[in-house]
């Protein structure tokens, strides 16, 4: 078992970025430490910063729900193909399947993470999600 990692400095970077975006970081805090929730236009943005013991590393993730999966197999196939095409032309995030929905997601290791990168990742995910949100 690896020793516990202090993420407090990274939490501070994320909260400073959220504040720079005009959102009260304390109000945006989620139920668990290292989670924040905010809106960008019509899009919900979920922010997570956590340590994964199996990976022996901490990660910063920005994620936004886009749509639920269509019912039919043909509709799903068409949607998957369309989203893969969109993945080619968007930057820093990608469409991903999670449970019964499609999400936009950006993730990276926390090592070297700085304020401007957090602002850009949140903004980019939010802007794309607002544009693609159903």
mmCIF file with all atom_site columns, N, CA and C in Angstrom, residues 97-130:
data_model
loop_
_atom_site.group_PDB
_atom_site.id
_atom_site.type_symbol
_atom_site.label_atom_id
_atom_site.label_alt_id
_atom_site.label_comp_id
_atom_site.label_asym_id
_atom_site.label_entity_id
_atom_site.label_seq_id
_atom_site.pdbx_PDB_ins_code
_atom_site.Cartn_x
_atom_site.Cartn_y
_atom_site.Cartn_z
_atom_site.occupancy
_atom_site.B_iso_or_equiv
_atom_site.pdbx_formal_charge
_atom_site.auth_seq_id
_atom_site.auth_comp_id
_atom_site.auth_asym_id
_atom_site.auth_atom_id
_atom_site.pdbx_PDB_model_num
ATOM 1   N N  . UNK A 1 97  ? -18.387 7.016  -23.649 1.00 0.00 ? 97  UNK A N  1
ATOM 2   C CA . UNK A 1 97  ? -19.577 6.303  -23.196 1.00 0.00 ? 97  UNK A CA 1
ATOM 3   C C  . UNK A 1 97  ? -19.386 5.944  -21.735 1.00 0.00 ? 97  UNK A C  1
ATOM 4   N N  . UNK A 1 98  ? -20.370 6.288  -20.912 1.00 0.00 ? 98  UNK A N  1
ATOM 5   C CA . UNK A 1 98  ? -20.326 5.931  -19.490 1.00 0.00 ? 98  UNK A CA 1
ATOM 6   C C  . UNK A 1 98  ? -21.738 5.558  -19.061 1.00 0.00 ? 98  UNK A C  1
ATOM 7   N N  . UNK A 1 99  ? -21.896 4.332  -18.579 1.00 0.00 ? 99  UNK A N  1
ATOM 8   C CA . UNK A 1 99  ? -23.199 3.801  -18.182 1.00 0.00 ? 99  UNK A CA 1
ATOM 9   C C  . UNK A 1 99  ? -24.186 3.966  -19.333 1.00 0.00 ? 99  UNK A C  1
ATOM 10  N N  . UNK A 1 100 ? -25.251 4.734  -19.170 1.00 0.00 ? 100 UNK A N  1
ATOM 11  C CA . UNK A 1 100 ? -26.253 4.849  -20.235 1.00 0.00 ? 100 UNK A CA 1
ATOM 12  C C  . UNK A 1 100 ? -26.198 6.200  -20.935 1.00 0.00 ? 100 UNK A C  1
ATOM 13  N N  . UNK A 1 101 ? -25.045 6.842  -20.907 1.00 0.00 ? 101 UNK A N  1
ATOM 14  C CA . UNK A 1 101 ? -24.967 8.166  -21.505 1.00 0.00 ? 101 UNK A CA 1
ATOM 15  C C  . UNK A 1 101 ? -23.663 8.447  -22.222 1.00 0.00 ? 101 UNK A C  1
ATOM 16  N N  . UNK A 1 102 ? -23.698 9.539  -22.967 1.00 0.00 ? 102 UNK A N  1
ATOM 17  C CA . UNK A 1 102 ? -22.523 10.056 -23.660 1.00 0.00 ? 102 UNK A CA 1
ATOM 18  C C  . UNK A 1 102 ? -22.064 11.296 -22.908 1.00 0.00 ? 102 UNK A C  1
ATOM 19  N N  . UNK A 1 103 ? -20.767 11.380 -22.680 1.00 0.00 ? 103 UNK A N  1
ATOM 20  C CA . UNK A 1 103 ? -20.172 12.478 -21.928 1.00 0.00 ? 103 UNK A CA 1
ATOM 21  C C  . UNK A 1 103 ? -18.998 13.045 -22.704 1.00 0.00 ? 103 UNK A C  1
ATOM 22  N N  . UNK A 1 104 ? -18.678 14.301 -22.420 1.00 0.00 ? 104 UNK A N  1
ATOM 23  C CA . UNK A 1 104 ? -17.402 14.868 -22.832 1.00 0.00 ? 104 UNK A CA 1
ATOM 24  C C  . UNK A 1 104 ? -16.473 14.750 -21.645 1.00 0.00 ? 104 UNK A C  1
ATOM 25  N N  . UNK A 1 105 ? -15.223 14.360 -21.887 1.00 0.00 ? 105 UNK A N  1
ATOM 26  C CA . UNK A 1 105 ? -14.304 14.144 -20.773 1.00 0.00 ? 105 UNK A CA 1
ATOM 27  C C  . UNK A 1 105 ? -12.894 14.543 -21.157 1.00 0.00 ? 105 UNK A C  1
ATOM 28  N N  . UNK A 1 106 ? -12.247 15.227 -20.219 1.00 0.00 ? 106 UNK A N  1
ATOM 29  C CA . UNK A 1 106 ? -10.824 15.508 -20.316 1.00 0.00 ? 106 UNK A CA 1
ATOM 30  C C  . UNK A 1 106 ? -10.184 15.053 -19.021 1.00 0.00 ? 106 UNK A C  1
ATOM 31  N N  . UNK A 1 107 ? -9.043  14.392 -19.097 1.00 0.00 ? 107 UNK A N  1
ATOM 32  C CA . UNK A 1 107 ? -8.383  13.892 -17.891 1.00 0.00 ? 107 UNK A CA 1
ATOM 33  C C  . UNK A 1 107 ? -6.876  13.963 -18.086 1.00 0.00 ? 107 UNK A C  1
ATOM 34  N N  . UNK A 1 108 ? -6.178  14.222 -16.994 1.00 0.00 ? 108 UNK A N  1
ATOM 35  C CA . UNK A 1 108 ? -4.715  14.230 -17.021 1.00 0.00 ? 108 UNK A CA 1
ATOM 36  C C  . UNK A 1 108 ? -4.175  14.012 -15.621 1.00 0.00 ? 108 UNK A C  1
ATOM 37  N N  . UNK A 1 109 ? -2.896  13.669 -15.538 1.00 0.00 ? 109 UNK A N  1
ATOM 38  C CA . UNK A 1 109 ? -2.231  13.543 -14.255 1.00 0.00 ? 109 UNK A CA 1
ATOM 39  C C  . UNK A 1 109 ? -2.145  14.929 -13.621 1.00 0.00 ? 109 UNK A C  1
ATOM 40  N N  . UNK A 1 110 ? -2.105  14.983 -12.290 1.00 0.00 ? 110 UNK A N  1
ATOM 41  C CA . UNK A 1 110 ? -2.027  16.291 -11.628 1.00 0.00 ? 110 UNK A CA 1
ATOM 42  C C  . UNK A 1 110 ? -0.610  16.853 -11.623 1.00 0.00 ? 110 UNK A C  1
ATOM 43  N N  . UNK A 1 111 ? 0.374   16.012 -11.803 1.00 0.00 ? 111 UNK A N  1
ATOM 44  C CA . UNK A 1 111 ? 1.751   16.505 -11.783 1.00 0.00 ? 111 UNK A CA 1
ATOM 45  C C  . UNK A 1 111 ? 1.941   17.594 -12.839 1.00 0.00 ? 111 UNK A C  1
ATOM 46  N N  . UNK A 1 112 ? 2.392   18.772 -12.399 1.00 0.00 ? 112 UNK A N  1
ATOM 47  C CA . UNK A 1 112 ? 2.607   19.895 -13.303 1.00 0.00 ? 112 UNK A CA 1
ATOM 48  C C  . UNK A 1 112 ? 1.357   20.704 -13.612 1.00 0.00 ? 112 UNK A C  1
ATOM 49  N N  . UNK A 1 113 ? 0.233   20.332 -13.037 1.00 0.00 ? 113 UNK A N  1
ATOM 50  C CA . UNK A 1 113 ? -1.024  21.036 -13.282 1.00 0.00 ? 113 UNK A CA 1
ATOM 51  C C  . UNK A 1 113 ? -0.920  22.470 -12.776 1.00 0.00 ? 113 UNK A C  1
ATOM 52  N N  . UNK A 1 114 ? -1.351  23.424 -13.610 1.00 0.00 ? 114 UNK A N  1
ATOM 53  C CA . UNK A 1 114 ? -1.322  24.814 -13.167 1.00 0.00 ? 114 UNK A CA 1
ATOM 54  C C  . UNK A 1 114 ? -2.673  25.483 -13.401 1.00 0.00 ? 114 UNK A C  1
ATOM 55  N N  . UNK A 1 115 ? -2.806  26.686 -12.887 1.00 0.00 ? 115 UNK A N  1
ATOM 56  C CA . UNK A 1 115 ? -4.070  27.420 -12.912 1.00 0.00 ? 115 UNK A CA 1
ATOM 57  C C  . UNK A 1 115 ? -4.601  27.598 -14.328 1.00 0.00 ? 115 UNK A C  1
ATOM 58  N N  . UNK A 1 116 ? -3.758  28.033 -15.253 1.00 0.00 ? 116 UNK A N  1
ATOM 59  C CA . UNK A 1 116 ? -4.248  28.294 -16.606 1.00 0.00 ? 116 UNK A CA 1
ATOM 60  C C  . UNK A 1 116 ? -4.746  27.022 -17.276 1.00 0.00 ? 116 UNK A C  1
ATOM 61  N N  . UNK A 1 117 ? -4.081  25.901 -17.037 1.00 0.00 ? 117 UNK A N  1
ATOM 62  C CA . UNK A 1 117 ? -4.535  24.654 -17.646 1.00 0.00 ? 117 UNK A CA 1
ATOM 63  C C  . UNK A 1 117 ? -5.896  24.223 -17.102 1.00 0.00 ? 117 UNK A C  1
ATOM 64  N N  . UNK A 1 118 ? -6.100  24.384 -15.806 1.00 0.00 ? 118 UNK A N  1
ATOM 65  C CA . UNK A 1 118 ? -7.398  24.041 -15.215 1.00 0.00 ? 118 UNK A CA 1
ATOM 66  C C  . UNK A 1 118 ? -8.486  24.931 -15.803 1.00 0.00 ? 118 UNK A C  1
ATOM 67  N N  . UNK A 1 119 ? -8.216  26.230 -15.918 1.00 0.00 ? 119 UNK A N  1
ATOM 68  C CA . UNK A 1 119 ? -9.192  27.158 -16.504 1.00 0.00 ? 119 UNK A CA 1
ATOM 69  C C  . UNK A 1 119 ? -9.516  26.740 -17.932 1.00 0.00 ? 119 UNK A C  1
ATOM 70  N N  . UNK A 1 120 ? -8.490  26.440 -18.725 1.00 0.00 ? 120 UNK A N  1
ATOM 71  C CA . UNK A 1 120 ? -8.720  26.037 -20.112 1.00 0.00 ? 120 UNK A CA 1
ATOM 72  C C  . UNK A 1 120 ? -9.501  24.732 -20.203 1.00 0.00 ? 120 UNK A C  1
ATOM 73  N N  . UNK A 1 121 ? -9.173  23.750 -19.365 1.00 0.00 ? 121 UNK A N  1
ATOM 74  C CA . UNK A 1 121 ? -9.878  22.464 -19.420 1.00 0.00 ? 121 UNK A CA 1
ATOM 75  C C  . UNK A 1 121 ? -11.350 22.614 -19.049 1.00 0.00 ? 121 UNK A C  1
ATOM 76  N N  . UNK A 1 122 ? -11.623 23.383 -17.998 1.00 0.00 ? 122 UNK A N  1
ATOM 77  C CA . UNK A 1 122 ? -13.019 23.600 -17.599 1.00 0.00 ? 122 UNK A CA 1
ATOM 78  C C  . UNK A 1 122 ? -13.753 24.365 -18.690 1.00 0.00 ? 122 UNK A C  1
ATOM 79  N N  . UNK A 1 123 ? -13.136 25.433 -19.181 1.00 0.00 ? 123 UNK A N  1
ATOM 80  C CA . UNK A 1 123 ? -13.767 26.245 -20.222 1.00 0.00 ? 123 UNK A CA 1
ATOM 81  C C  . UNK A 1 123 ? -14.014 25.470 -21.495 1.00 0.00 ? 123 UNK A C  1
ATOM 82  N N  . UNK A 1 124 ? -13.022 24.699 -21.917 1.00 0.00 ? 124 UNK A N  1
ATOM 83  C CA . UNK A 1 124 ? -13.142 23.922 -23.148 1.00 0.00 ? 124 UNK A CA 1
ATOM 84  C C  . UNK A 1 124 ? -14.256 22.883 -23.024 1.00 0.00 ? 124 UNK A C  1
ATOM 85  N N  . UNK A 1 125 ? -14.260 22.140 -21.934 1.00 0.00 ? 125 UNK A N  1
ATOM 86  C CA . UNK A 1 125 ? -15.296 21.128 -21.731 1.00 0.00 ? 125 UNK A CA 1
ATOM 87  C C  . UNK A 1 125 ? -16.669 21.790 -21.679 1.00 0.00 ? 125 UNK A C  1
ATOM 88  N N  . UNK A 1 126 ? -16.766 22.883 -20.956 1.00 0.00 ? 126 UNK A N  1
ATOM 89  C CA . UNK A 1 126 ? -18.042 23.583 -20.841 1.00 0.00 ? 126 UNK A CA 1
ATOM 90  C C  . UNK A 1 126 ? -18.537 24.142 -22.153 1.00 0.00 ? 126 UNK A C  1
ATOM 91  N N  . UNK A 1 127 ? -17.646 24.740 -22.929 1.00 0.00 ? 127 UNK A N  1
ATOM 92  C CA . UNK A 1 127 ? -18.047 25.317 -24.213 1.00 0.00 ? 127 UNK A CA 1
ATOM 93  C C  . UNK A 1 127 ? -18.500 24.244 -25.193 1.00 0.00 ? 127 UNK A C  1
ATOM 94  N N  . UNK A 1 128 ? -17.725 23.171 -25.311 1.00 0.00 ? 128 UNK A N  1
ATOM 95  C CA . UNK A 1 128 ? -18.129 22.076 -26.196 1.00 0.00 ? 128 UNK A CA 1
ATOM 96  C C  . UNK A 1 128 ? -19.424 21.435 -25.702 1.00 0.00 ? 128 UNK A C  1
ATOM 97  N N  . UNK A 1 129 ? -19.528 21.197 -24.413 1.00 0.00 ? 129 UNK A N  1
ATOM 98  C CA . UNK A 1 129 ? -20.729 20.557 -23.867 1.00 0.00 ? 129 UNK A CA 1
ATOM 99  C C  . UNK A 1 129 ? -21.955 21.420 -24.105 1.00 0.00 ? 129 UNK A C  1
ATOM 100 N N  . UNK A 1 130 ? -21.822 22.726 -23.921 1.00 0.00 ? 130 UNK A N  1
ATOM 101 C CA . UNK A 1 130 ? -22.952 23.621 -24.161 1.00 0.00 ? 130 UNK A CA 1
ATOM 102 C C  . UNK A 1 130 ? -23.372 23.567 -25.628 1.00 0.00 ? 130 UNK A C  1
#
